[in-house]
Short mmCIF file of C-alpha atoms in Angstrom, two decimals:
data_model
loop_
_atom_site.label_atom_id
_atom_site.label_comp_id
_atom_site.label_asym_id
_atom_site.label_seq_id
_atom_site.Cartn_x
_atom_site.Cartn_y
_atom_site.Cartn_z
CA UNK A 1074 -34.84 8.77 14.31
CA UNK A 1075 -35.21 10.28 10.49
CA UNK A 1076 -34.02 13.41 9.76
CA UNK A 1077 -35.81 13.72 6.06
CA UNK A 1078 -39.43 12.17 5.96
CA UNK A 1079 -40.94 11.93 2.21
CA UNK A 1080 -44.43 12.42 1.38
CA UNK A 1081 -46.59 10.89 0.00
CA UNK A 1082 -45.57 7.67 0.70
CA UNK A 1083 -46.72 6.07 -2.74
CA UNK A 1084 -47.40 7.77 -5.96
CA UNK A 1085 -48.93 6.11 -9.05
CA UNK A 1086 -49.46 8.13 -11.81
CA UNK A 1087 -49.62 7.93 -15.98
CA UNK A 1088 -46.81 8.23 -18.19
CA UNK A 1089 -46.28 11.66 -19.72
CA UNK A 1090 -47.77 13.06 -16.16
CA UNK A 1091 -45.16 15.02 -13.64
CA UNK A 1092 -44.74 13.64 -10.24
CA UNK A 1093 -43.92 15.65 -7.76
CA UNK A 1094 -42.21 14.15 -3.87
CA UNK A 1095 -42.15 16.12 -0.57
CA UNK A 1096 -39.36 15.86 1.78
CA UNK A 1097 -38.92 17.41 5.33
CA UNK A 1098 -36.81 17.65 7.74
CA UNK A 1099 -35.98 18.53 11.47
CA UNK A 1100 -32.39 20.27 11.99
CA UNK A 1101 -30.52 21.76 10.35
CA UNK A 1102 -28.15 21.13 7.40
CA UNK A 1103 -25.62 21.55 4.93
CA UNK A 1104 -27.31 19.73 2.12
CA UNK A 1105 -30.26 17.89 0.91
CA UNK A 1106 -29.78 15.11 -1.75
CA UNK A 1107 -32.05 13.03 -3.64
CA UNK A 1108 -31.62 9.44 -4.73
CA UNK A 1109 -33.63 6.62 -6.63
CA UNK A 1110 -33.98 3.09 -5.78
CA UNK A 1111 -35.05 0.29 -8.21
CA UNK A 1112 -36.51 -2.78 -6.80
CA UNK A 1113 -33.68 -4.83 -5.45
CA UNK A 1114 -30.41 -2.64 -6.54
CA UNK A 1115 -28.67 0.18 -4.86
CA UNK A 1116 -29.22 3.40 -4.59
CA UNK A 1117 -28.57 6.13 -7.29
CA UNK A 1118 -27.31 10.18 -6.60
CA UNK A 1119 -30.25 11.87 -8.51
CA UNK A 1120 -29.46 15.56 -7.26
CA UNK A 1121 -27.54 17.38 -4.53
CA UNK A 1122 -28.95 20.96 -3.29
CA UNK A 1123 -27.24 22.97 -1.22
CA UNK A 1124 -28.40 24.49 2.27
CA UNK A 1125 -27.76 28.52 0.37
CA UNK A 1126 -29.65 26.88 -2.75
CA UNK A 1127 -33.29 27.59 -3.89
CA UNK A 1128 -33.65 25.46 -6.47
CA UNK A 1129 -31.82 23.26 -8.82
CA UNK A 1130 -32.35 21.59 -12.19
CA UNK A 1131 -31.04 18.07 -13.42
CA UNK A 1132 -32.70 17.24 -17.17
CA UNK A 1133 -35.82 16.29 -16.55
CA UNK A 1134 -35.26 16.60 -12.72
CA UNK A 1135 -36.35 19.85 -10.53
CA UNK A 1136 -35.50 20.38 -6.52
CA UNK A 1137 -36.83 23.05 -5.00
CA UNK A 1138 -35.46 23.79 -0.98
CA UNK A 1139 -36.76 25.89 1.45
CA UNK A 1140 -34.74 26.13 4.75
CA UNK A 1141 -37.52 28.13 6.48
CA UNK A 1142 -39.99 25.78 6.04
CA UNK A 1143 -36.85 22.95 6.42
CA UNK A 1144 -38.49 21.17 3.20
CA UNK A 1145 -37.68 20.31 -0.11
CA UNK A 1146 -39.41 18.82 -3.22
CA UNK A 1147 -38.34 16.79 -6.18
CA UNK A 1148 -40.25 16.99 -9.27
CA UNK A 1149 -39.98 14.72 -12.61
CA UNK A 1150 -41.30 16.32 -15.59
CA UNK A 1151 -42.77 14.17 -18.03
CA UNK A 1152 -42.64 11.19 -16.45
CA UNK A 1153 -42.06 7.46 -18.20
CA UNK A 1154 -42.11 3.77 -17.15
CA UNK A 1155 -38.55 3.50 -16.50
CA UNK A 1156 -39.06 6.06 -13.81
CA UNK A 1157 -40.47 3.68 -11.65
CA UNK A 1158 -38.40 3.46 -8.42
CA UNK A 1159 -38.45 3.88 -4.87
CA UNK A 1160 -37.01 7.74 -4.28
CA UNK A 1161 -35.07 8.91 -1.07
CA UNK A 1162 -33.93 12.53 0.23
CA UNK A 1163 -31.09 12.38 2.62
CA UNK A 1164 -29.79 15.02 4.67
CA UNK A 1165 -26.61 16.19 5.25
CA UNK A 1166 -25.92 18.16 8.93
CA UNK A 1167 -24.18 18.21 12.04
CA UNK A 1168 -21.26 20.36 10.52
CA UNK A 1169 -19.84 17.58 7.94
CA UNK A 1170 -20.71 15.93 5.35
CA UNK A 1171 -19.95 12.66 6.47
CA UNK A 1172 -22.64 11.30 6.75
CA UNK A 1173 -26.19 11.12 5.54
CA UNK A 1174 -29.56 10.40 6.92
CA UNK A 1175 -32.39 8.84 4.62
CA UNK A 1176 -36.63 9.07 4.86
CA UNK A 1177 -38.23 5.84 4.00
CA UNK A 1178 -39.01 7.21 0.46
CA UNK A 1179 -41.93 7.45 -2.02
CA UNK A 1180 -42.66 4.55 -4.20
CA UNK A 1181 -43.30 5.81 -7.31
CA UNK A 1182 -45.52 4.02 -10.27
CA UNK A 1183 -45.74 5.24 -14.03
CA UNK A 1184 -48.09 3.31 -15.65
CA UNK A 1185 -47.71 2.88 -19.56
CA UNK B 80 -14.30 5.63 -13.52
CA UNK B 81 -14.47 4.86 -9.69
CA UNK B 82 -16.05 1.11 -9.24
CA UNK B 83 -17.80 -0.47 -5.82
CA UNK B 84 -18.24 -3.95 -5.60
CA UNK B 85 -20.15 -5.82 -3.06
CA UNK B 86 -20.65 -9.47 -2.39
CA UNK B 87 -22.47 -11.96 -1.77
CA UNK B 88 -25.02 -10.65 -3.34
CA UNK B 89 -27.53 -12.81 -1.44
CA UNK B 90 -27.00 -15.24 1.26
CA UNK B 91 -29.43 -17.35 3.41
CA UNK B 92 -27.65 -18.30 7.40
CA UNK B 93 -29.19 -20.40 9.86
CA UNK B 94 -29.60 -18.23 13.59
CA UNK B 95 -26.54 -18.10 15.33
CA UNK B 96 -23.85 -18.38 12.37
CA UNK B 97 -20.67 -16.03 11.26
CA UNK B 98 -21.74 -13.25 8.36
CA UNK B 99 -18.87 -11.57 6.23
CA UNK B 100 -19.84 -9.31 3.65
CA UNK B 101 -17.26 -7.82 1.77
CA UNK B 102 -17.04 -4.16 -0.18
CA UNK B 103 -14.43 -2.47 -2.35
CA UNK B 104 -13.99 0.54 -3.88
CA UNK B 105 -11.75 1.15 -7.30
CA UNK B 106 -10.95 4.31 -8.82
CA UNK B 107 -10.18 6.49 -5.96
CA UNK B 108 -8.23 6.95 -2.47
CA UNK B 109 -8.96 7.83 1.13
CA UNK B 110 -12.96 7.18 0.45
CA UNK B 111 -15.19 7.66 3.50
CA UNK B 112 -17.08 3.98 3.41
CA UNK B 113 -20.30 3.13 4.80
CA UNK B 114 -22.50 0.36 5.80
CA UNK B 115 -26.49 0.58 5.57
CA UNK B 116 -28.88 -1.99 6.87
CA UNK B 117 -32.59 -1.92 4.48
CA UNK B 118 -35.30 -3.41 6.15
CA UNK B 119 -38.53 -3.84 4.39
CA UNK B 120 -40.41 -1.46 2.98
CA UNK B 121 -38.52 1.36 4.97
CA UNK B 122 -35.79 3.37 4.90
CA UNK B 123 -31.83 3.10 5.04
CA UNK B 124 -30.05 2.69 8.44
CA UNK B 125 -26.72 4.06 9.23
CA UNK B 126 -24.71 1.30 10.95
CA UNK B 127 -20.99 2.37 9.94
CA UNK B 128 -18.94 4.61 8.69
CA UNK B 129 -15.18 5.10 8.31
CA UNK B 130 -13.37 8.04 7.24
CA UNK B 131 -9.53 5.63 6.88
CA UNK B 132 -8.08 2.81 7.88
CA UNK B 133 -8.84 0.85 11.21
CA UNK B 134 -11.23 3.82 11.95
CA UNK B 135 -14.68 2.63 12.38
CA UNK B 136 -17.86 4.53 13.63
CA UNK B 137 -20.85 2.76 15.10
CA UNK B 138 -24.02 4.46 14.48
CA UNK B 139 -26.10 1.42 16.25
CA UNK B 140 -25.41 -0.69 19.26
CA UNK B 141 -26.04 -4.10 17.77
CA UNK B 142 -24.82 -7.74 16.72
CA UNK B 143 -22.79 -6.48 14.13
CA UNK B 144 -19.13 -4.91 13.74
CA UNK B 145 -17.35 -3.31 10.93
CA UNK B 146 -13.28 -3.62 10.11
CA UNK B 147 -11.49 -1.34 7.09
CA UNK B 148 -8.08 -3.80 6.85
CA UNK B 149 -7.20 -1.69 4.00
CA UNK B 150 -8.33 1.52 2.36
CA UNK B 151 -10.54 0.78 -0.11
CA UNK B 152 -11.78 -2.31 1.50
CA UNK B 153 -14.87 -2.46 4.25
CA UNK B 154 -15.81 -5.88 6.26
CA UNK B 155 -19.56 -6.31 8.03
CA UNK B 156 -19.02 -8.91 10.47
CA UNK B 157 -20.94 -10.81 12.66
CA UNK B 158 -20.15 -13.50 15.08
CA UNK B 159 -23.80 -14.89 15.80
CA UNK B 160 -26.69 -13.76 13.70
CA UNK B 161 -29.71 -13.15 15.00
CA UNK B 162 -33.11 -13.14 13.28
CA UNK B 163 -33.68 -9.58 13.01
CA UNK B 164 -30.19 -9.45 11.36
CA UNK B 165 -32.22 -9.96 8.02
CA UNK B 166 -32.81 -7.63 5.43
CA UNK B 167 -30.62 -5.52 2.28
CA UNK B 168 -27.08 -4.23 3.02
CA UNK B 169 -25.50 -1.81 1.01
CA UNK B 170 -22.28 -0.52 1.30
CA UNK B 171 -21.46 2.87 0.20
CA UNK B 172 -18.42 5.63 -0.53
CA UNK B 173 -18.26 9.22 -0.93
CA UNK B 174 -15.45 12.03 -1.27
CA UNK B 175 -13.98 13.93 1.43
CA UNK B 176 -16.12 16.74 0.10
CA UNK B 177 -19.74 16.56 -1.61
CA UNK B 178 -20.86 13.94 0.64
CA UNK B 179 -22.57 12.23 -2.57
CA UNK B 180 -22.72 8.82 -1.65
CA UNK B 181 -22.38 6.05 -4.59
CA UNK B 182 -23.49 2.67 -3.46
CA UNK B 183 -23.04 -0.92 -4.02
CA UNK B 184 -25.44 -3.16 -5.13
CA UNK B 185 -26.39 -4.52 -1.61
CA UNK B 186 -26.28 -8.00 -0.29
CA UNK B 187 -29.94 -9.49 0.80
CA UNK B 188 -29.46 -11.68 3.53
CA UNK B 189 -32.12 -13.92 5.24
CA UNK B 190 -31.84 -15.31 8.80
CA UNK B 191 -33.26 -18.81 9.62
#
């Protein structure tokens, strides 16, 4: 089963807008990562956050994690077109970081 | 820089014939590798992982097998394909360490 389920499942918003993507989880773990897909190519590493993180910055990039609640949330600040992409948190647990386990992601539109 | 390549990049089989699909990785040693499976619209599937050579981890009992001949180099076999084979396969490495995975460009493959 997933470990890391994003919400919402699509976004579409307007250029210049912030988006902001919900991810949550079931067990524990070591680290939460975020990564962007554009149609058809692979995945990119956006952002890893560690389980004794809060919250982490990346340019225009902002994670937030909260173990209690065992979520975390991405948000893009002043959002553009080439932002459109499919995004993915992945979980890191079982006492390695071996090996990951991806939501389905949130689609994400930014309409000129 | 560390490279991953990853081929065929697309490939159309008829039910019931061989698949290969090839990765390497350039730039670095002892890489954990890793095979994902992409089906429409939904999230990434685990199928294999290795952390060296001739060690192979099945995530997923299915039609499919995995080989690492050498150590930058992973192999997603199959002898007969099935239908529900189909969909995006990426291949994917990360350190010993951060667990950041960087990923190929996938192979799309289509089962007749």
């Amino acid at each position: 089963s997933q470990q890391g389920e994003e919400d919402p499942q699509a976004l579409s918003i307007q250029e210049g807008e912030n988006a902001t993507m919900n991810c949550s989880y079931k067990t524990s773990i070591n680290n939460l990562q975020w990564y962007r897909q554009n149609s058809g190519r692979g995945l990119v590493h956006l952002i890893l956050i560690r389980s004794n993180e809060r919250e982490k910055h990346s340019g225009r990039l902002r994670v937030t994690l909260d173990t209690s609640k065992k979520s975390s949330s991405l948000l893009i600040t002043a959002s553009r077109a080439a932002d459109t992409a499919s995004y993915f948190c992945a979980t890191g647990s079982g006492g390695s970081n071996y090996k990951l386990t991806f939501g389905k992601g949130t689609l994400l539109t930014v309409n000129p | 820089s560390q490279t991953i390549h990853q081929w065929p990049a697309t490939l159309v089989q008829p039910v019931g014939s061989p698949l290969s699909l090839e990765c390497t990785v350039e730039g670095t040693s002892n890489p954990n590798l890793y095979w994902y499976r992409q089906a429409a619209g939904r999230g990434l599937q685990l199928l294999f992982y290795s952390v060296g050579i001739g060690q192979i981890s099945s995530e997923v009992p299915q039609n499919l097998s995995a080989s690492r001949p050498q150590d930058r180099q992973f192999i997603l076999s199959s002898k007969k394909l099935l239908l529900s084979d189909s969909g995006f396969y990426l291949c994917a490495w990360s350190t010993q360490v951060t667990g950041e995975l960087f990923f190929g460009e996938g192979s799309r493959l289509t089962v007749l």
